[in-house]
Short mmCIF file of C-alpha atoms in Angstrom, two decimals:
data_model
loop_
_atom_site.label_atom_id
_atom_site.label_comp_id
_atom_site.label_asym_id
_atom_site.label_seq_id
_atom_site.Cartn_x
_atom_site.Cartn_y
_atom_site.Cartn_z
CA UNK T 1251 97.90 89.01 67.83
CA UNK T 1252 99.31 85.85 69.40
CA UNK T 1253 102.17 87.71 71.08
CA UNK T 1254 100.07 90.60 72.40
CA UNK T 1255 96.86 88.73 73.27
CA UNK T 1256 98.08 85.34 74.46
CA UNK T 1257 101.60 85.96 75.73
CA UNK T 1258 101.19 89.47 77.17
CA UNK T 1259 97.50 89.77 78.13
CA UNK T 1260 97.14 86.02 78.86
CA UNK T 1261 93.95 85.70 76.84
CA UNK T 1262 92.74 82.22 75.84
CA UNK T 1263 94.09 81.07 72.48
CA UNK T 1264 90.59 80.56 71.12
CA UNK T 1265 89.62 84.15 71.92
CA UNK T 1266 92.74 85.37 70.13
CA UNK T 1267 91.76 83.27 67.11
CA UNK T 1268 88.27 84.81 67.12
CA UNK T 1269 89.70 88.35 67.18
CA UNK T 1270 92.25 87.52 64.49
CA UNK T 1271 89.67 85.90 62.22
CA UNK T 1272 87.37 88.91 62.52
CA UNK T 1273 90.21 91.32 61.71
CA UNK T 1274 91.35 89.25 58.72
CA UNK T 1275 87.76 89.06 57.46
CA UNK T 1276 87.31 92.84 57.71
CA UNK T 1277 90.75 93.47 56.19
CA UNK T 1278 90.24 91.27 53.16
CA UNK T 1279 86.57 91.79 52.37
CA UNK T 1280 86.71 95.59 52.60
CA UNK T 1281 90.23 96.29 51.39
CA UNK T 1282 90.09 99.62 49.50
CA UNK T 1283 91.15 97.90 46.27
CA UNK T 1284 92.11 94.31 45.56
CA UNK T 1285 93.55 95.51 42.25
CA UNK T 1286 95.91 98.00 43.87
CA UNK T 1287 96.56 96.10 47.09
CA UNK T 1288 97.12 92.61 45.66
CA UNK T 1289 97.41 92.48 41.87
CA UNK T 1290 99.48 95.61 41.24
CA UNK T 1291 103.13 94.83 41.94
CA UNK T 1292 103.75 98.26 43.49
CA UNK T 1293 100.75 97.85 45.78
CA UNK T 1294 101.89 94.40 46.87
CA UNK T 1295 105.61 95.08 47.26
CA UNK T 1296 105.69 98.76 48.23
CA UNK T 1297 102.78 98.71 50.69
CA UNK T 1298 101.53 95.27 51.68
CA UNK T 1299 104.92 93.57 52.12
CA UNK T 1300 106.53 96.26 54.34
CA UNK T 1301 103.35 96.41 56.42
CA UNK T 1302 103.55 92.66 57.00
CA UNK T 1303 107.26 92.85 57.84
CA UNK T 1304 106.50 95.71 60.22
CA UNK T 1305 103.94 93.66 62.12
CA UNK T 1306 106.41 90.78 62.41
CA UNK T 1307 108.96 93.27 63.73
CA UNK T 1308 106.58 94.59 66.37
CA UNK T 1309 105.86 91.04 67.50
CA UNK T 1310 109.61 90.48 67.79
CA UNK T 1311 109.88 93.68 69.83
CA UNK T 1312 107.28 92.49 72.35
CA UNK T 1313 108.92 89.08 72.53
CA UNK T 1314 112.36 90.61 73.10
CA UNK T 1315 111.05 92.81 75.91
CA UNK T 1316 109.24 89.84 77.42
CA UNK T 1317 112.05 87.27 77.21
CA UNK T 1318 115.24 89.33 76.85
CA UNK T 1319 116.56 87.00 74.14
CA UNK T 1320 118.85 88.84 71.74
CA UNK T 1321 117.74 86.85 68.71
CA UNK T 1322 114.43 88.66 68.77
CA UNK T 1323 116.26 92.00 68.84
CA UNK T 1324 118.22 90.84 65.78
CA UNK T 1325 115.00 89.91 63.98
CA UNK T 1326 113.48 93.25 64.96
CA UNK T 1327 116.55 95.08 63.62
CA UNK T 1328 116.30 93.17 60.34
CA UNK T 1329 112.62 94.11 60.04
CA UNK T 1330 113.52 97.73 60.83
CA UNK T 1331 116.15 97.66 58.07
CA UNK T 1332 113.60 96.39 55.54
CA UNK T 1333 110.86 98.77 56.66
CA UNK T 1334 113.10 101.83 56.83
CA UNK T 1335 114.28 101.32 53.29
CA UNK T 1336 110.93 100.54 51.74
CA UNK T 1337 107.94 102.28 53.29
CA UNK T 1338 107.30 105.74 54.69
CA UNK T 1339 104.04 104.53 56.22
CA UNK T 1340 105.33 101.59 58.24
CA UNK T 1341 108.49 103.52 59.19
CA UNK T 1342 106.32 106.12 60.90
CA UNK T 1343 104.51 103.33 62.73
CA UNK T 1344 107.89 102.12 64.05
CA UNK T 1345 108.88 105.65 65.09
CA UNK T 1346 105.76 105.90 67.24
CA UNK T 1347 105.49 102.40 68.68
CA UNK T 1348 109.14 101.74 69.57
CA UNK T 1349 109.76 104.78 71.81
CA UNK T 1350 106.34 104.71 73.47
CA UNK T 1351 106.64 100.99 74.18
CA UNK T 1352 110.05 101.67 75.68
CA UNK T 1353 108.62 104.37 77.93
CA UNK T 1354 105.80 102.11 79.09
CA UNK T 1355 107.99 99.04 79.68
CA UNK T 1356 111.15 100.54 81.20
CA UNK T 1357 109.86 99.90 84.73
CA UNK T 1358 109.37 96.22 83.96
CA UNK T 1359 112.22 95.53 81.53
CA UNK T 1360 114.96 97.77 82.89
CA UNK T 1361 117.90 98.64 80.67
CA UNK T 1362 116.66 96.21 78.04
CA UNK T 1363 114.44 98.91 76.57
CA UNK T 1364 117.48 101.02 75.62
CA UNK T 1365 118.45 98.33 73.13
CA UNK T 1366 115.38 99.34 71.15
CA UNK T 1367 117.40 102.35 70.04
CA UNK T 1368 119.31 99.99 67.71
CA UNK T 1369 116.34 99.08 65.47
CA UNK T 1370 114.99 102.61 65.88
CA UNK T 1371 118.09 104.21 64.35
CA UNK T 1372 118.38 101.48 61.73
CA UNK T 1373 114.86 102.30 60.59
CA UNK T 1374 115.59 106.03 60.82
CA UNK T 1375 118.66 105.67 58.58
CA UNK T 1376 116.67 103.91 55.90
CA UNK T 1377 113.89 106.48 56.23
CA UNK T 1378 116.34 109.38 55.71
CA UNK T 1379 117.79 107.68 52.63
CA UNK T 1380 114.26 107.33 51.29
CA UNK T 1381 113.56 111.00 51.89
CA UNK T 1382 116.70 112.29 50.13
CA UNK T 1383 116.60 109.82 47.24
CA UNK T 1384 116.49 111.52 43.82
CA UNK T 1385 113.33 109.68 42.82
CA UNK T 1386 111.30 112.03 45.03
CA UNK T 1387 112.39 115.05 43.01
CA UNK T 1388 111.70 113.19 39.77
CA UNK T 1389 108.09 112.64 40.76
CA UNK T 1390 107.46 115.59 43.04
CA UNK T 1391 109.38 118.19 41.04
CA UNK T 1392 112.46 120.27 41.70
CA UNK T 1393 110.73 122.08 44.55
CA UNK T 1394 110.23 118.86 46.48
CA UNK T 1395 112.08 118.92 49.80
CA UNK T 1396 111.76 118.86 53.55
CA UNK T 1397 110.06 121.70 55.39
CA UNK T 1398 109.64 121.65 59.17
CA UNK T 1399 106.69 124.03 59.06
CA UNK T 1400 104.97 121.96 56.37
CA UNK T 1401 105.65 118.76 58.28
CA UNK T 1402 104.04 120.21 61.41
CA UNK T 1403 101.07 121.46 59.43
CA UNK T 1404 100.65 118.02 57.87
CA UNK T 1405 100.60 116.39 61.32
CA UNK T 1406 97.67 118.52 62.43
CA UNK T 1407 95.95 118.04 59.09
CA UNK T 1408 96.34 114.26 59.42
CA UNK T 1409 94.69 114.30 62.85
CA UNK T 1410 91.66 116.00 61.31
CA UNK T 1411 91.65 114.05 58.06
CA UNK T 1412 91.85 110.82 60.05
CA UNK T 1413 88.45 111.52 61.60
CA UNK T 1414 86.96 112.38 58.23
CA UNK T 1415 88.34 109.19 56.73
CA UNK T 1416 86.85 107.10 59.54
CA UNK T 1417 83.50 108.75 58.85
CA UNK T 1418 83.74 107.83 55.17
CA UNK T 1419 84.63 104.25 56.04
CA UNK T 1420 81.69 104.03 58.45
CA UNK T 1421 79.42 104.89 55.55
CA UNK T 1422 81.10 102.71 52.92
CA UNK T 1423 82.42 99.86 55.08
CA UNK T 1424 79.67 99.63 57.68
CA UNK T 1425 80.04 95.88 58.05
CA UNK T 1426 83.68 96.30 59.09
CA UNK T 1427 82.53 98.44 62.03
CA UNK T 1428 79.89 95.84 62.90
CA UNK T 1429 82.71 93.30 63.02
CA UNK T 1430 84.59 95.58 65.41
CA UNK T 1431 81.41 95.61 67.51
CA UNK T 1432 81.58 91.81 67.55
CA UNK T 1433 85.14 92.06 68.89
CA UNK T 1434 83.84 94.37 71.61
CA UNK T 1435 81.11 91.87 72.55
CA UNK T 1436 83.57 89.00 72.83
CA UNK T 1437 86.12 91.28 74.45
CA UNK T 1438 84.25 92.10 77.65
CA UNK T 1439 84.10 88.47 78.68
CA UNK T 1440 87.69 87.63 77.83
CA UNK T 1441 89.10 90.81 79.37
CA UNK T 1442 87.34 90.08 82.65
CA UNK T 1443 90.00 87.47 83.43
CA UNK T 1444 93.09 89.46 82.48
CA UNK T 1445 93.56 91.30 85.76
CA UNK T 1446 93.75 88.10 87.82
CA UNK T 1447 96.33 86.60 85.46
CA UNK T 1448 98.56 89.63 84.92
CA UNK T 1449 97.77 92.14 87.66
CA UNK T 1450 97.44 94.80 84.97
CA UNK T 1451 94.72 97.42 85.55
CA UNK T 1452 94.86 99.10 82.13
CA UNK T 1453 95.50 102.62 83.42
CA UNK T 1454 95.09 105.88 81.48
CA UNK T 1455 92.81 104.60 78.69
CA UNK T 1456 92.46 108.07 77.14
CA UNK T 1457 96.23 108.31 76.64
CA UNK T 1458 96.34 104.80 75.18
CA UNK T 1459 93.53 105.51 72.72
CA UNK T 1460 95.19 108.81 71.79
CA UNK T 1461 98.43 106.97 71.06
CA UNK T 1462 96.56 104.40 68.94
CA UNK T 1463 94.85 107.18 67.01
CA UNK T 1464 98.23 108.82 66.51
CA UNK T 1465 99.58 105.60 64.97
CA UNK T 1466 96.64 105.50 62.57
CA UNK T 1467 96.70 109.19 61.63
CA UNK T 1468 100.47 108.99 61.03
CA UNK T 1469 99.65 106.72 58.09
CA UNK T 1470 98.01 109.71 56.38
CA UNK T 1471 100.93 112.10 56.69
CA UNK T 1472 103.17 110.91 53.79
CA UNK T 1473 100.35 111.30 51.28
CA UNK T 1474 99.30 114.69 52.65
CA UNK T 1475 102.91 115.90 52.57
CA UNK T 1476 103.50 114.67 49.02
CA UNK T 1477 100.25 116.28 47.84
CA UNK T 1478 101.87 119.66 48.41
CA UNK T 1479 104.39 118.89 45.64
CA UNK T 1480 102.99 115.98 43.63
CA UNK T 1481 100.17 116.71 41.23
CA UNK T 1482 99.89 113.04 40.24
CA UNK T 1483 98.06 112.05 43.39
CA UNK T 1484 98.28 108.87 45.46
CA UNK T 1485 96.97 105.44 44.56
CA UNK T 1486 94.81 103.33 46.85
CA UNK T 1487 97.98 101.62 48.11
CA UNK T 1488 98.46 104.03 51.04
CA UNK T 1489 94.75 103.84 51.89
CA UNK T 1490 95.11 100.07 52.17
CA UNK T 1491 97.72 100.44 54.90
CA UNK T 1492 95.74 103.22 56.54
CA UNK T 1493 92.71 100.93 56.68
CA UNK T 1494 94.67 97.91 57.95
CA UNK T 1495 96.32 100.02 60.65
CA UNK T 1496 92.97 101.47 61.68
CA UNK T 1497 91.49 98.01 62.19
CA UNK T 1498 94.39 96.97 64.41
CA UNK T 1499 94.50 100.09 66.57
CA UNK T 1500 90.69 100.09 66.85
CA UNK T 1501 90.68 96.48 68.06
CA UNK T 1502 93.43 97.10 70.62
CA UNK T 1503 91.74 100.32 71.78
CA UNK T 1504 88.49 98.43 72.30
CA UNK T 1505 90.16 95.67 74.30
CA UNK T 1506 92.24 98.10 76.38
CA UNK T 1507 89.22 100.25 77.28
CA UNK T 1508 87.23 97.15 78.13
CA UNK T 1509 90.07 96.01 80.40
CA UNK T 1510 89.89 99.39 82.17
CA UNK T 1511 86.08 99.22 82.46
CA UNK T 1512 86.19 95.68 83.82
CA UNK T 1513 88.66 96.79 86.49
CA UNK T 1514 86.37 99.66 87.51
CA UNK T 1515 83.29 97.41 87.56
CA UNK T 1516 85.11 94.88 89.73
CA UNK T 1517 86.05 97.62 92.21
CA UNK T 1518 82.47 98.82 92.48
CA UNK T 1519 80.46 95.59 92.26
CA UNK T 1520 82.97 92.98 93.36
CA UNK T 1521 81.48 89.49 93.51
CA UNK T 1522 78.27 90.61 91.83
CA UNK T 1523 80.15 91.49 88.67
CA UNK T 1524 81.97 88.15 88.66
CA UNK T 1525 78.70 86.24 89.00
CA UNK T 1526 77.13 88.26 86.20
CA UNK T 1527 80.03 87.48 83.85
CA UNK T 1528 79.94 83.78 84.70
CA UNK T 1529 76.19 83.18 84.59
CA UNK T 1530 74.39 85.96 82.72
CA UNK T 1531 76.69 87.88 80.32
CA UNK T 1532 76.42 85.45 77.44
CA UNK T 1533 72.65 85.09 77.63
CA UNK T 1534 71.88 88.78 78.20
CA UNK T 1535 74.62 90.58 76.26
CA UNK T 1536 76.86 88.43 74.05
CA UNK T 1537 74.39 86.23 72.18
CA UNK T 1538 71.71 88.95 71.70
CA UNK T 1539 74.42 91.37 70.55
CA UNK T 1540 75.84 88.92 68.02
CA UNK T 1541 72.33 88.12 66.80
CA UNK T 1542 71.64 91.82 66.33
CA UNK T 1543 74.85 92.21 64.29
CA UNK T 1544 73.84 89.27 62.08
CA UNK T 1545 70.31 90.63 61.59
CA UNK T 1546 71.59 94.09 60.65
CA UNK T 1547 73.87 92.53 58.03
CA UNK T 1548 71.11 90.18 56.81
CA UNK T 1549 68.46 92.87 56.35
CA UNK T 1550 70.95 95.46 55.19
CA UNK T 1551 72.52 93.35 52.48
CA UNK T 1552 73.23 96.49 50.49
CA UNK T 1553 76.11 97.04 52.93
CA UNK T 1554 77.78 93.99 51.39
CA UNK T 1555 77.74 95.49 47.90
CA UNK T 1556 81.36 96.61 48.10
CA UNK T 1557 82.82 93.52 49.76
CA UNK T 1558 85.37 91.56 47.74
CA UNK T 1559 83.33 88.37 47.41
CA UNK T 1560 80.31 90.27 46.05
CA UNK T 1561 82.43 92.18 43.54
CA UNK T 1562 84.13 88.98 42.40
CA UNK T 1563 80.77 87.22 42.07
CA UNK T 1564 79.32 90.06 39.98
CA UNK T 1565 82.42 90.11 37.78
CA UNK T 1566 82.15 86.39 37.07
CA UNK T 1567 78.39 86.05 36.50
CA UNK T 1568 78.29 89.12 34.24
CA UNK T 1569 80.61 87.39 31.78
CA UNK T 1570 83.21 90.15 32.04
CA UNK T 1571 85.75 87.82 33.68
CA UNK T 1572 85.50 85.27 30.85
CA UNK T 1573 85.65 88.03 28.24
CA UNK T 1574 88.75 89.51 29.89
CA UNK T 1575 90.37 86.07 30.09
CA UNK T 1576 89.82 85.41 26.38
CA UNK T 1577 91.22 88.79 25.36
CA UNK T 1578 94.33 88.40 27.53
CA UNK T 1579 94.83 84.89 26.13
CA UNK T 1580 94.68 86.22 22.56
CA UNK T 1581 97.30 88.85 23.44
CA UNK T 1582 99.56 86.30 25.11
CA UNK T 1583 99.39 84.05 22.07
CA UNK T 1584 100.79 86.90 20.01
CA UNK T 1585 103.38 88.02 22.57
CA UNK T 1586 104.69 84.49 23.12
CA UNK T 1587 105.00 83.80 19.39
CA UNK T 1588 108.74 84.18 18.78
CA UNK T 1589 108.19 84.53 15.03
CA UNK T 1590 106.31 87.80 15.59
CA UNK T 1591 108.75 90.66 16.13
CA UNK T 1592 106.26 93.54 15.83
CA UNK T 1593 103.19 92.91 17.97
CA UNK T 1594 100.07 94.92 17.13
CA UNK T 1595 97.57 94.30 19.92
CA UNK T 1596 93.80 94.76 19.77
CA UNK T 1597 92.22 96.99 22.46
CA UNK T 1598 90.81 94.94 25.34
CA UNK T 1599 87.79 95.29 27.57
CA UNK T 1600 88.75 97.78 30.32
CA UNK T 1601 86.44 96.09 32.84
CA UNK T 1602 88.91 94.28 35.07
CA UNK T 1603 86.80 93.87 38.21
CA UNK T 1604 89.06 92.97 41.15
CA UNK T 1605 92.08 92.39 38.89
CA UNK T 1606 94.83 94.73 37.74
CA UNK T 1607 96.26 94.87 34.23
CA UNK T 1608 98.02 97.84 32.67
CA UNK T 1609 97.45 97.51 28.90
CA UNK T 1610 99.89 98.80 26.32
CA UNK T 1611 98.92 102.03 24.59
CA UNK T 1612 98.87 103.44 21.07
CA UNK T 1613 102.21 105.14 21.81
CA UNK T 1614 104.95 102.59 21.22
CA UNK T 1615 107.39 104.69 23.29
CA UNK T 1616 105.16 104.76 26.37
CA UNK T 1617 106.53 103.14 29.53
CA UNK T 1618 104.19 100.14 29.48
CA UNK T 1619 104.86 99.51 25.80
CA UNK T 1620 108.62 99.61 26.33
CA UNK T 1621 108.72 97.21 29.27
CA UNK T 1622 106.35 94.75 27.57
CA UNK T 1623 108.49 94.94 24.42
CA UNK T 1624 111.68 94.24 26.34
CA UNK T 1625 110.16 91.49 28.45
CA UNK T 1626 108.87 89.52 25.47
CA UNK T 1627 111.87 90.29 23.24
CA UNK T 1628 109.94 92.17 20.57
CA UNK T 1629 111.07 94.95 18.27
CA UNK T 1630 107.80 96.77 18.70
CA UNK T 1631 104.65 96.48 20.83
CA UNK T 1632 101.74 98.83 20.25
CA UNK T 1633 97.97 98.93 20.65
CA UNK T 1634 96.20 99.57 17.33
CA UNK T 1635 93.57 102.29 17.11
#
């Protein structure tokens, strides 16, 4: 956000901080699952970490194109190496953003944009290794493989499913969309000064929004493709990245379109528009709009029922958190006792709220039982009936 908003669009730092805070608030409070996204090691390492590295890489890309310093290309290449070898989702984001950014910036950056091919092919190499790795066949079955026709079909399906998913989120995460509206309200004022500072007119907004939607819908394609072979189904880990990506592309689409609208309004109204923004916009549009957002949230408190803080609060005051803590403590006492070589654990309360714990089962040869047994140095770990 700092690189794109402050360094490229020349927005005030405080405005960037407002946008970033709103996005972080929407991301955290309405994350599809704190258990999967944060407390499950696969969710944290396989999805969240590569997504974070990918965003750092994109910031390095913009900084390299802006300054021409090779160290940022090196950092971008390192991020591409990590992303390509770890995440289908973020790899696809790189495959879209890198070439399109190069096409947009070649007039301003010259031959520098061709150096983006280095991180692009680094990421592509890791992506190919991911695709042909034997673990895919283990999970997806012997029939799992690459099909051009299926890949094309999945792309079109993702474009449609993306709209359906946004509709579901609008119903379940309404407050997140109200927060995007707040970004739009702040955005008009801050974007009104971009043209004078940068000379950028924000052309072709439809193409830009289409590209942003393509970045978001690409996040759906790996799951849709795997569903053709994998009967296990996907966790909420991919949906987490889909949701995070949607918030980012939605915010940038809003700001870009507002930059285009401001340019058109300035052409038509000239000094009248500038006077309105300086003297009347806050009183007539910004403050009433923000007040309306707050009132909708206040009187529609049911919309906050699925936010993280509300779920955590309910989990604590119901006593389930304390009960879960006591049961885990009793298990740990047994598992950490070196004199006990065969650990027979009592079934625990399955209500885990925002947390994530995979209990051992009654089958001592099950995966969870085996790894717990090996980790704690036991001869046997099993859940009693």
